[in-house]
mmCIF file of C-alpha atoms in Angstrom:
data_model
loop_
_atom_site.group_PDB
_atom_site.id
_atom_site.type_symbol
_atom_site.label_atom_id
_atom_site.label_comp_id
_atom_site.label_asym_id
_atom_site.label_seq_id
_atom_site.Cartn_x
_atom_site.Cartn_y
_atom_site.Cartn_z
ATOM 1 C CA UNK A 238 -35.254 -35.314 14.284
ATOM 2 C CA UNK A 239 -34.614 -32.187 12.509
ATOM 3 C CA UNK A 240 -32.792 -31.715 9.093
ATOM 4 C CA UNK A 241 -29.848 -30.135 10.612
ATOM 5 C CA UNK A 242 -29.433 -32.973 13.274
ATOM 6 C CA UNK A 243 -29.736 -35.492 10.562
ATOM 7 C CA UNK A 244 -27.118 -33.713 8.606
ATOM 8 C CA UNK A 245 -24.520 -33.699 11.485
ATOM 9 C CA UNK A 246 -25.564 -37.216 12.945
ATOM 10 C CA UNK A 247 -23.073 -39.307 10.773
ATOM 11 C CA UNK A 248 -20.300 -36.998 11.919
ATOM 12 C CA UNK A 249 -20.991 -37.143 15.739
ATOM 13 C CA UNK A 250 -18.692 -39.205 17.771
ATOM 14 C CA UNK A 251 -20.095 -41.772 20.363
ATOM 15 C CA UNK A 252 -18.903 -39.713 23.284
ATOM 16 C CA UNK A 253 -20.358 -36.717 21.819
ATOM 17 C CA UNK A 254 -23.741 -38.349 21.483
ATOM 18 C CA UNK A 255 -23.403 -39.606 24.960
ATOM 19 C CA UNK A 256 -22.658 -35.870 26.213
ATOM 20 C CA UNK A 257 -25.756 -34.737 24.328
ATOM 21 C CA UNK A 258 -27.948 -37.494 25.846
ATOM 22 C CA UNK A 259 -26.655 -36.487 29.232
ATOM 23 C CA UNK A 260 -27.636 -32.768 28.496
ATOM 24 C CA UNK A 261 -31.202 -34.037 27.734
ATOM 25 C CA UNK A 262 -31.394 -36.316 30.772
ATOM 26 C CA UNK A 263 -30.362 -33.344 33.092
ATOM 27 C CA UNK A 264 -33.106 -31.209 31.335
ATOM 28 C CA UNK A 265 -35.780 -33.743 31.803
ATOM 29 C CA UNK A 266 -34.743 -34.937 35.228
ATOM 30 C CA UNK A 267 -35.151 -38.479 34.512
ATOM 31 C CA UNK A 268 -33.268 -41.448 32.987
ATOM 32 C CA UNK A 269 -33.236 -41.837 29.320
ATOM 33 C CA UNK A 270 -34.968 -44.649 27.969
ATOM 34 C CA UNK A 271 -32.233 -47.098 26.802
ATOM 35 C CA UNK A 272 -33.415 -50.056 24.529
ATOM 36 C CA UNK A 273 -36.948 -48.796 24.291
ATOM 37 C CA UNK A 274 -35.492 -45.632 22.482
ATOM 38 C CA UNK A 275 -33.717 -47.930 20.164
ATOM 39 C CA UNK A 276 -36.394 -50.232 19.561
ATOM 40 C CA UNK A 277 -34.693 -53.292 20.919
ATOM 41 C CA UNK A 278 -36.503 -55.684 22.918
ATOM 42 C CA UNK A 279 -35.345 -56.172 26.449
ATOM 43 C CA UNK A 280 -35.877 -58.927 29.148
ATOM 44 C CA UNK A 281 -39.583 -60.131 29.097
ATOM 45 C CA UNK A 282 -39.513 -59.266 32.879
ATOM 46 C CA UNK A 283 -42.184 -62.070 33.333
ATOM 47 C CA UNK A 284 -43.194 -62.461 37.083
ATOM 48 C CA UNK A 285 -41.600 -65.610 38.411
ATOM 49 C CA UNK A 286 -43.817 -68.458 39.326
ATOM 50 C CA UNK A 287 -43.840 -72.207 39.003
ATOM 51 C CA UNK A 288 -43.083 -73.504 35.626
ATOM 52 C CA UNK A 289 -46.158 -75.607 35.297
ATOM 53 C CA UNK A 290 -48.184 -72.148 35.529
ATOM 54 C CA UNK A 291 -46.328 -70.530 32.687
ATOM 55 C CA UNK A 292 -48.515 -70.183 29.577
ATOM 56 C CA UNK A 293 -45.561 -70.654 27.321
ATOM 57 C CA UNK A 294 -42.187 -72.299 27.580
ATOM 58 C CA UNK A 295 -39.474 -69.975 28.978
ATOM 59 C CA UNK A 296 -36.959 -68.557 26.494
ATOM 60 C CA UNK A 297 -33.457 -69.156 27.416
ATOM 61 C CA UNK A 298 -30.441 -67.610 25.874
ATOM 62 C CA UNK A 299 -27.229 -69.791 26.110
ATOM 63 C CA UNK A 300 -23.696 -68.293 25.746
ATOM 64 C CA UNK A 301 -20.152 -68.843 26.989
ATOM 65 C CA UNK A 302 -16.615 -67.434 26.528
ATOM 66 C CA UNK A 303 -14.908 -70.690 25.436
ATOM 67 C CA UNK A 304 -16.155 -70.592 21.876
ATOM 68 C CA UNK A 305 -19.077 -71.975 20.142
ATOM 69 C CA UNK A 306 -17.620 -75.314 19.675
ATOM 70 C CA UNK A 307 -17.000 -75.935 23.383
ATOM 71 C CA UNK A 308 -18.512 -79.104 24.846
ATOM 72 C CA UNK A 309 -19.487 -77.107 27.866
ATOM 73 C CA UNK A 310 -21.852 -75.053 25.868
ATOM 74 C CA UNK A 311 -23.531 -77.902 24.136
ATOM 75 C CA UNK A 312 -23.820 -79.593 27.509
ATOM 76 C CA UNK A 313 -25.436 -76.545 28.855
ATOM 77 C CA UNK A 314 -27.731 -76.109 26.100
ATOM 78 C CA UNK A 315 -28.963 -79.673 26.212
ATOM 79 C CA UNK A 316 -29.530 -79.520 30.062
ATOM 80 C CA UNK A 317 -31.783 -76.407 29.698
ATOM 81 C CA UNK A 318 -33.780 -77.689 26.572
ATOM 82 C CA UNK A 319 -35.929 -79.652 28.966
ATOM 83 C CA UNK A 320 -36.933 -76.427 30.796
ATOM 84 C CA UNK A 321 -37.429 -73.921 27.875
ATOM 85 C CA UNK A 322 -36.808 -72.968 24.313
ATOM 86 C CA UNK A 323 -32.953 -72.413 23.898
ATOM 87 C CA UNK A 324 -31.258 -70.125 21.641
ATOM 88 C CA UNK A 325 -27.408 -70.407 21.335
ATOM 89 C CA UNK A 326 -25.272 -67.421 20.557
ATOM 90 C CA UNK A 327 -21.570 -67.391 21.481
ATOM 91 C CA UNK A 328 -18.115 -66.154 20.313
ATOM 92 C CA UNK A 329 -16.602 -67.920 17.349
ATOM 93 C CA UNK A 330 -13.191 -68.230 19.187
ATOM 94 C CA UNK A 331 -12.037 -68.736 22.798
ATOM 95 C CA UNK A 332 -12.568 -65.371 24.673
ATOM 96 C CA UNK A 333 -11.455 -66.585 28.147
ATOM 97 C CA UNK A 334 -10.434 -63.677 30.777
ATOM 98 C CA UNK A 335 -11.764 -61.035 28.316
ATOM 99 C CA UNK A 336 -13.754 -59.606 31.208
ATOM 100 C CA UNK A 337 -16.758 -57.140 30.303
ATOM 101 C CA UNK A 338 -15.177 -56.277 27.025
ATOM 102 C CA UNK A 339 -17.639 -54.602 24.400
ATOM 103 C CA UNK A 340 -16.874 -54.254 20.704
ATOM 104 C CA UNK A 341 -17.484 -50.469 19.656
ATOM 105 C CA UNK A 342 -14.858 -49.727 17.106
ATOM 106 C CA UNK A 343 -15.394 -52.269 14.453
ATOM 107 C CA UNK A 344 -18.400 -53.955 12.825
ATOM 108 C CA UNK A 345 -19.540 -57.462 14.455
ATOM 109 C CA UNK A 346 -20.300 -60.486 12.129
ATOM 110 C CA UNK A 347 -22.639 -63.225 12.946
ATOM 111 C CA UNK A 348 -22.650 -66.727 11.354
ATOM 112 C CA UNK A 349 -25.218 -69.416 11.730
ATOM 113 C CA UNK A 350 -23.593 -72.688 13.079
ATOM 114 C CA UNK A 351 -24.538 -76.413 13.463
ATOM 115 C CA UNK A 352 -23.580 -77.851 16.775
ATOM 116 C CA UNK A 353 -22.237 -81.408 17.011
ATOM 117 C CA UNK A 354 -25.791 -82.595 17.914
ATOM 118 C CA UNK A 355 -27.277 -81.176 14.789
ATOM 119 C CA UNK A 356 -28.958 -78.190 16.353
ATOM 120 C CA UNK A 357 -28.456 -74.689 15.093
ATOM 121 C CA UNK A 358 -26.558 -71.850 16.767
ATOM 122 C CA UNK A 359 -25.098 -68.463 16.104
ATOM 123 C CA UNK A 360 -21.448 -67.536 16.486
ATOM 124 C CA UNK A 361 -20.101 -63.814 16.608
ATOM 125 C CA UNK A 362 -16.731 -62.495 16.140
ATOM 126 C CA UNK A 363 -16.632 -60.498 19.279
ATOM 127 C CA UNK A 364 -16.721 -61.152 23.052
ATOM 128 C CA UNK A 365 -19.426 -62.829 25.262
ATOM 129 C CA UNK A 366 -20.744 -59.458 26.229
ATOM 130 C CA UNK A 367 -21.189 -58.621 22.410
ATOM 131 C CA UNK A 368 -23.046 -62.059 22.063
ATOM 132 C CA UNK A 369 -25.667 -61.096 24.773
ATOM 133 C CA UNK A 370 -25.877 -57.373 23.642
ATOM 134 C CA UNK A 371 -26.737 -58.720 20.212
ATOM 135 C CA UNK A 372 -29.645 -60.677 21.478
ATOM 136 C CA UNK A 373 -31.145 -58.007 23.619
ATOM 137 C CA UNK A 374 -30.715 -55.151 20.941
ATOM 138 C CA UNK A 375 -33.086 -57.102 18.715
ATOM 139 C CA UNK A 376 -31.251 -59.548 16.721
ATOM 140 C CA UNK A 377 -33.802 -62.488 17.279
ATOM 141 C CA UNK A 378 -36.669 -60.181 17.343
ATOM 142 C CA UNK A 379 -37.719 -61.209 20.954
ATOM 143 C CA UNK A 380 -36.601 -60.951 24.617
ATOM 144 C CA UNK A 381 -35.426 -63.668 26.855
ATOM 145 C CA UNK A 382 -36.591 -64.914 30.340
ATOM 146 C CA UNK A 383 -33.167 -66.229 31.205
ATOM 147 C CA UNK A 384 -29.480 -66.119 30.186
ATOM 148 C CA UNK A 385 -27.253 -68.999 31.076
ATOM 149 C CA UNK A 386 -23.412 -68.723 30.520
ATOM 150 C CA UNK A 387 -21.057 -71.599 30.536
ATOM 151 C CA UNK A 388 -20.267 -74.285 31.180
ATOM 152 C CA UNK A 389 -16.757 -72.829 31.445
ATOM 153 C CA UNK A 390 -13.580 -74.703 31.307
ATOM 154 C CA UNK A 391 -12.076 -73.869 34.865
ATOM 155 C CA UNK A 392 -13.756 -72.363 37.954
ATOM 156 C CA UNK A 393 -14.526 -68.802 38.342
ATOM 157 C CA UNK A 394 -14.046 -68.224 42.129
ATOM 158 C CA UNK A 395 -13.702 -65.000 44.019
ATOM 159 C CA UNK A 396 -11.632 -62.400 42.343
ATOM 160 C CA UNK A 397 -11.834 -64.325 39.060
ATOM 161 C CA UNK A 398 -15.360 -62.832 38.400
ATOM 162 C CA UNK A 399 -13.468 -59.500 37.334
ATOM 163 C CA UNK A 400 -11.641 -61.432 34.518
ATOM 164 C CA UNK A 401 -14.151 -63.779 33.435
ATOM 165 C CA UNK A 402 -16.058 -63.403 30.115
ATOM 166 C CA UNK A 403 -18.369 -66.107 31.411
ATOM 167 C CA UNK A 404 -19.501 -63.970 34.228
ATOM 168 C CA UNK A 405 -19.492 -60.865 32.205
ATOM 169 C CA UNK A 406 -22.086 -62.323 29.694
ATOM 170 C CA UNK A 407 -24.234 -62.998 32.645
ATOM 171 C CA UNK A 408 -23.601 -59.465 33.850
ATOM 172 C CA UNK A 409 -24.687 -58.146 30.591
ATOM 173 C CA UNK A 410 -28.008 -59.826 30.865
ATOM 174 C CA UNK A 411 -28.572 -58.382 34.333
ATOM 175 C CA UNK A 412 -27.743 -54.842 32.697
ATOM 176 C CA UNK A 413 -30.512 -55.495 30.276
ATOM 177 C CA UNK A 414 -33.133 -56.444 32.965
ATOM 178 C CA UNK A 415 -32.996 -60.340 32.502
ATOM 179 C CA UNK A 416 -32.282 -62.783 35.064
ATOM 180 C CA UNK A 417 -28.937 -64.764 34.504
ATOM 181 C CA UNK A 418 -26.375 -67.151 35.784
ATOM 182 C CA UNK A 419 -22.955 -68.236 35.021
ATOM 183 C CA UNK A 420 -21.593 -71.801 35.642
ATOM 184 C CA UNK A 421 -18.168 -72.897 35.633
ATOM 185 C CA UNK A 422 -16.471 -76.159 36.471
ATOM 186 C CA UNK A 423 -12.997 -77.020 38.018
ATOM 187 C CA UNK A 424 -10.585 -77.623 35.135
ATOM 188 C CA UNK A 425 -9.009 -80.846 34.226
ATOM 189 C CA UNK A 426 -8.224 -82.813 31.064
ATOM 190 C CA UNK A 427 -11.346 -84.093 29.243
ATOM 191 C CA UNK A 428 -13.804 -83.028 31.846
ATOM 192 C CA UNK A 429 -17.212 -84.841 32.332
ATOM 193 C CA UNK A 430 -19.955 -82.026 32.704
ATOM 194 C CA UNK A 431 -22.474 -84.517 34.149
ATOM 195 C CA UNK A 432 -22.604 -82.892 37.472
ATOM 196 C CA UNK A 433 -22.503 -79.397 36.044
ATOM 197 C CA UNK A 434 -25.389 -80.060 33.653
ATOM 198 C CA UNK A 435 -27.654 -81.167 36.722
ATOM 199 C CA UNK A 436 -26.632 -78.053 38.618
ATOM 200 C CA UNK A 437 -27.492 -75.946 35.655
ATOM 201 C CA UNK A 438 -30.942 -77.381 35.500
ATOM 202 C CA UNK A 439 -31.435 -76.824 39.266
ATOM 203 C CA UNK A 440 -30.306 -73.185 39.191
ATOM 204 C CA UNK A 441 -32.372 -72.441 36.128
ATOM 205 C CA UNK A 442 -35.658 -73.720 37.605
ATOM 206 C CA UNK A 443 -35.042 -71.903 40.896
ATOM 207 C CA UNK A 444 -34.459 -68.472 39.205
ATOM 208 C CA UNK A 445 -37.529 -68.994 36.748
ATOM 209 C CA UNK A 446 -39.698 -69.874 39.774
ATOM 210 C CA UNK A 447 -38.391 -67.574 42.451
ATOM 211 C CA UNK A 448 -36.950 -64.659 40.481
ATOM 212 C CA UNK A 449 -33.959 -62.299 40.923
ATOM 213 C CA UNK A 450 -33.887 -58.753 41.956
ATOM 214 C CA UNK A 451 -32.698 -56.193 39.510
ATOM 215 C CA UNK A 452 -29.059 -56.065 38.936
ATOM 216 C CA UNK A 453 -28.550 -59.348 40.538
ATOM 217 C CA UNK A 454 -27.068 -62.769 39.071
ATOM 218 C CA UNK A 455 -25.865 -65.979 40.237
ATOM 219 C CA UNK A 456 -22.182 -67.389 40.066
ATOM 220 C CA UNK A 457 -21.965 -71.232 40.108
ATOM 221 C CA UNK A 458 -18.966 -73.263 40.391
ATOM 222 C CA UNK A 459 -18.785 -77.143 40.229
ATOM 223 C CA UNK A 460 -16.057 -79.424 41.601
ATOM 224 C CA UNK A 461 -14.565 -81.710 39.131
ATOM 225 C CA UNK A 462 -16.299 -84.769 40.643
ATOM 226 C CA UNK A 463 -19.065 -87.234 39.820
ATOM 227 C CA UNK A 464 -22.451 -86.942 41.227
ATOM 228 C CA UNK A 465 -21.795 -89.719 43.686
ATOM 229 C CA UNK A 466 -18.702 -88.017 44.995
ATOM 230 C CA UNK A 467 -20.323 -84.387 45.331
ATOM 231 C CA UNK A 468 -21.085 -83.440 48.877
ATOM 232 C CA UNK A 469 -24.154 -81.299 47.918
ATOM 233 C CA UNK A 470 -24.950 -77.555 47.073
ATOM 234 C CA UNK A 471 -23.858 -74.813 49.293
ATOM 235 C CA UNK A 472 -24.954 -70.981 49.077
ATOM 236 C CA UNK A 473 -21.703 -68.893 49.474
ATOM 237 C CA UNK A 474 -19.979 -65.636 49.402
ATOM 238 C CA UNK A 475 -17.210 -64.651 47.070
ATOM 239 C CA UNK A 476 -13.702 -65.950 48.396
ATOM 240 C CA UNK A 477 -10.081 -64.712 47.848
ATOM 241 C CA UNK A 478 -8.047 -65.882 45.140
ATOM 242 C CA UNK A 479 -4.270 -66.071 45.200
ATOM 243 C CA UNK A 480 -2.662 -65.547 41.864
ATOM 244 C CA UNK A 481 0.821 -66.857 41.065
ATOM 245 C CA UNK A 482 1.256 -65.183 37.655
ATOM 246 C CA UNK A 483 4.599 -64.921 36.162
ATOM 247 C CA UNK A 484 6.101 -62.859 33.266
ATOM 248 C CA UNK A 485 7.761 -64.892 30.732
ATOM 249 C CA UNK A 486 10.094 -63.313 28.273
ATOM 250 C CA UNK A 487 11.072 -64.779 24.944
ATOM 251 C CA UNK A 488 12.346 -63.841 21.644
ATOM 252 C CA UNK A 489 11.016 -64.453 18.169
ATOM 253 C CA UNK A 490 13.089 -65.789 15.181
ATOM 254 C CA UNK A 491 14.049 -62.096 14.496
ATOM 255 C CA UNK A 492 15.231 -61.434 18.020
ATOM 256 C CA UNK A 493 12.440 -59.246 19.046
ATOM 257 C CA UNK A 494 11.285 -59.807 22.522
ATOM 258 C CA UNK A 495 7.767 -60.869 23.339
ATOM 259 C CA UNK A 496 5.835 -61.859 26.554
ATOM 260 C CA UNK A 497 3.613 -64.492 28.036
ATOM 261 C CA UNK A 498 1.802 -63.962 31.337
ATOM 262 C CA UNK A 499 2.004 -67.573 32.649
ATOM 263 C CA UNK A 500 2.591 -69.351 35.834
ATOM 264 C CA UNK A 501 0.958 -72.101 37.862
ATOM 265 C CA UNK A 502 -2.909 -71.938 38.457
ATOM 266 C CA UNK A 503 -4.275 -69.866 41.106
ATOM 267 C CA UNK A 504 -5.062 -71.061 44.481
ATOM 268 C CA UNK A 505 -7.219 -69.465 47.200
ATOM 269 C CA UNK A 506 -7.962 -69.054 50.768
ATOM 270 C CA UNK A 507 -10.211 -71.819 51.932
ATOM 271 C CA UNK A 508 -12.216 -69.608 54.361
ATOM 272 C CA UNK A 509 -15.526 -71.383 55.403
ATOM 273 C CA UNK A 510 -18.532 -69.921 53.904
ATOM 274 C CA UNK A 511 -16.763 -68.916 50.504
ATOM 275 C CA UNK A 512 -17.052 -70.308 47.168
ATOM 276 C CA UNK A 513 -13.415 -71.579 47.117
ATOM 277 C CA UNK A 514 -13.800 -73.385 50.552
ATOM 278 C CA UNK A 515 -17.076 -75.282 49.091
ATOM 279 C CA UNK A 516 -15.303 -76.279 45.680
ATOM 280 C CA UNK A 517 -12.356 -77.690 47.513
ATOM 281 C CA UNK A 518 -14.541 -79.762 49.823
ATOM 282 C CA UNK A 519 -16.464 -81.263 46.722
ATOM 283 C CA UNK A 520 -19.578 -79.042 47.125
ATOM 284 C CA UNK A 521 -21.153 -77.012 44.361
ATOM 285 C CA UNK A 522 -20.892 -73.294 45.254
ATOM 286 C CA UNK A 523 -23.938 -71.040 44.282
ATOM 287 C CA UNK A 524 -22.842 -67.391 44.904
ATOM 288 C CA UNK A 525 -25.247 -64.420 44.503
ATOM 289 C CA UNK A 526 -23.466 -61.419 43.096
ATOM 290 C CA UNK A 527 -24.771 -57.967 41.895
ATOM 291 C CA UNK A 528 -23.890 -54.978 39.683
ATOM 292 C CA UNK A 529 -23.717 -52.424 42.420
ATOM 293 C CA UNK A 530 -20.168 -52.659 43.592
ATOM 294 C CA UNK A 531 -20.569 -49.748 46.044
ATOM 295 C CA UNK A 532 -18.322 -50.099 49.197
ATOM 296 C CA UNK A 533 -20.920 -49.033 51.650
ATOM 297 C CA UNK A 534 -18.829 -49.115 54.886
ATOM 298 C CA UNK A 535 -16.388 -46.889 53.022
ATOM 299 C CA UNK A 536 -18.990 -44.693 51.704
ATOM 300 C CA UNK A 537 -20.075 -43.825 55.202
ATOM 301 C CA UNK A 538 -16.565 -43.425 56.537
ATOM 302 C CA UNK A 539 -15.829 -40.998 53.490
ATOM 303 C CA UNK A 540 -18.523 -38.692 54.255
ATOM 304 C CA UNK A 541 -16.627 -37.352 57.313
ATOM 305 C CA UNK A 542 -13.635 -36.636 55.221
ATOM 306 C CA UNK A 543 -12.737 -33.078 53.829
ATOM 307 C CA UNK A 544 -14.060 -32.655 50.111
ATOM 308 C CA UNK A 545 -13.819 -28.837 49.744
ATOM 309 C CA UNK A 546 -12.722 -27.840 46.311
ATOM 310 C CA UNK A 547 -10.209 -24.829 45.766
ATOM 311 C CA UNK A 548 -11.488 -21.704 44.852
ATOM 312 C CA UNK A 549 -11.384 -20.888 41.090
ATOM 313 C CA UNK A 550 -8.438 -18.448 40.307
ATOM 314 C CA UNK A 551 -10.842 -15.583 39.337
ATOM 315 C CA UNK A 552 -12.768 -15.818 42.627
ATOM 316 C CA UNK A 553 -9.458 -15.922 44.639
ATOM 317 C CA UNK A 554 -8.192 -12.923 42.875
ATOM 318 C CA UNK A 555 -11.512 -10.945 43.613
ATOM 319 C CA UNK A 556 -11.614 -11.976 47.056
ATOM 320 C CA UNK A 557 -7.780 -10.783 47.344
ATOM 321 C CA UNK A 558 -8.589 -7.349 45.800
ATOM 322 C CA UNK A 559 -11.449 -6.914 48.442
ATOM 323 C CA UNK A 560 -9.232 -7.970 51.320
ATOM 324 C CA UNK A 561 -6.652 -5.244 50.041
ATOM 325 C CA UNK A 562 -9.513 -2.735 50.159
ATOM 326 C CA UNK A 563 -10.925 -3.585 53.352
ATOM 327 C CA UNK A 564 -7.697 -2.559 55.613
ATOM 328 C CA UNK A 565 -7.245 0.598 53.559
ATOM 329 C CA UNK A 566 -9.834 2.546 55.783
ATOM 330 C CA UNK A 567 -8.263 1.591 59.069
ATOM 331 C CA UNK A 568 -4.892 2.818 57.784
ATOM 332 C CA UNK A 569 -6.396 6.212 56.845
ATOM 333 C CA UNK A 570 -7.691 6.436 60.100
ATOM 334 C CA UNK A 571 -4.535 5.894 61.752
ATOM 335 C CA UNK A 572 -3.033 8.485 59.450
ATOM 336 C CA UNK A 573 -5.753 11.047 60.586
ATOM 337 C CA UNK A 574 -4.980 9.970 64.192
ATOM 338 C CA UNK A 575 -1.205 10.620 63.691
ATOM 339 C CA UNK A 576 -1.821 13.978 62.110
ATOM 340 C CA UNK A 577 -4.155 14.946 65.055
ATOM 341 C CA UNK A 578 -1.574 13.709 67.432
ATOM 342 C CA UNK A 579 0.903 16.054 65.799
ATOM 343 C CA UNK A 580 -1.336 18.761 65.998
ATOM 344 C CA UNK A 581 -1.975 18.264 69.559
ATOM 345 C CA UNK A 582 1.986 18.283 70.082
ATOM 346 C CA UNK A 583 2.207 21.441 68.381
ATOM 347 C CA UNK A 584 -0.512 22.901 70.597
ATOM 348 C CA UNK A 585 1.466 21.889 73.785
ATOM 349 C CA UNK A 586 4.356 23.632 72.254
ATOM 350 C CA UNK A 587 2.438 26.966 71.738
ATOM 351 C CA UNK A 588 1.355 26.572 68.318
ATOM 352 C CA UNK A 589 -1.293 28.762 66.664
ATOM 353 C CA UNK A 590 -4.667 29.507 68.533
ATOM 354 C CA UNK A 591 -6.635 27.918 65.586
ATOM 355 C CA UNK A 592 -4.786 24.495 66.187
ATOM 356 C CA UNK A 593 -4.721 24.958 69.703
ATOM 357 C CA UNK A 594 -8.348 24.489 69.722
ATOM 358 C CA UNK A 595 -8.309 20.903 68.566
ATOM 359 C CA UNK A 596 -9.944 18.144 71.041
ATOM 360 C CA UNK A 597 -7.146 15.601 70.442
ATOM 361 C CA UNK A 598 -5.131 14.506 73.486
ATOM 362 C CA UNK A 599 -1.492 15.105 73.082
ATOM 363 C CA UNK A 600 0.360 11.946 72.896
ATOM 364 C CA UNK A 601 2.180 10.806 76.220
#
């Protein structure tokens, strides 16, 4: 980096830096190195194989969106300790429904915490996405073989994944090249996470032994029943949520209005083969999802639409000037023909001998 570049770097905005990186990308014709350029470790990218053949225990990052003090987080950590070396980093407060929010406009603070079982964890004053980013940008000095997010209070079915901080944490892991899953359980008061813990162990083993392709992750939803009441595990597709949100208007003591987004819990369409149908029928739903949101059928259909851009004003003006110049020659030819016709008429009337010698035919 040149001295001139160093001098202006602190003043460079993030968007301007991105624009400069894009220019470099275009010049090189290849993607820019992300974490490698920053020196942060990425996912270990270890080849999937039976756990008994691993030379070391898998490294598993555990996070959630309900906060570091959630019983669901503790249950998930304890369930995965039997499989690998777990590290817990989670938001210090409840971050439900924050989606894939990433903190860029303020600093992040990390605190070491002690969970109720006496084990250590880390909390961050940011989102679930921030927690995972922290890990993959080098805070712990190593990568991870798997990221597990949950166990969330309340299911994340169908359209819920677009809101869910739990699912977004797993998405952030997938962006960083690490296999991941999110696990949620139907909400009811004082839930027992026993069945969800069993499901988490099964899912973690399957991912570590069979692997996931780049940009893929698993979304797990567990019914609020016991192991004895559960009807098994089903591989599903995303279903359709039906939201019943209501806008609730109130006033504070000073008479200033404020609003809550409230209403009854969402329902859904119990279409066979979907995650919603599986959960309402007491089955654990395992749904593969991916980062590529391209609507491929629409992509194919859109190629037959018209996509021509309007011509720039300067080009249109030049074309207009050329258009004005092209008909000018024919008009001159018509004028010459008219003059010649007049001359012929004069010849017919007995005009001078010089003009009588023209070869133009008199007009009829």
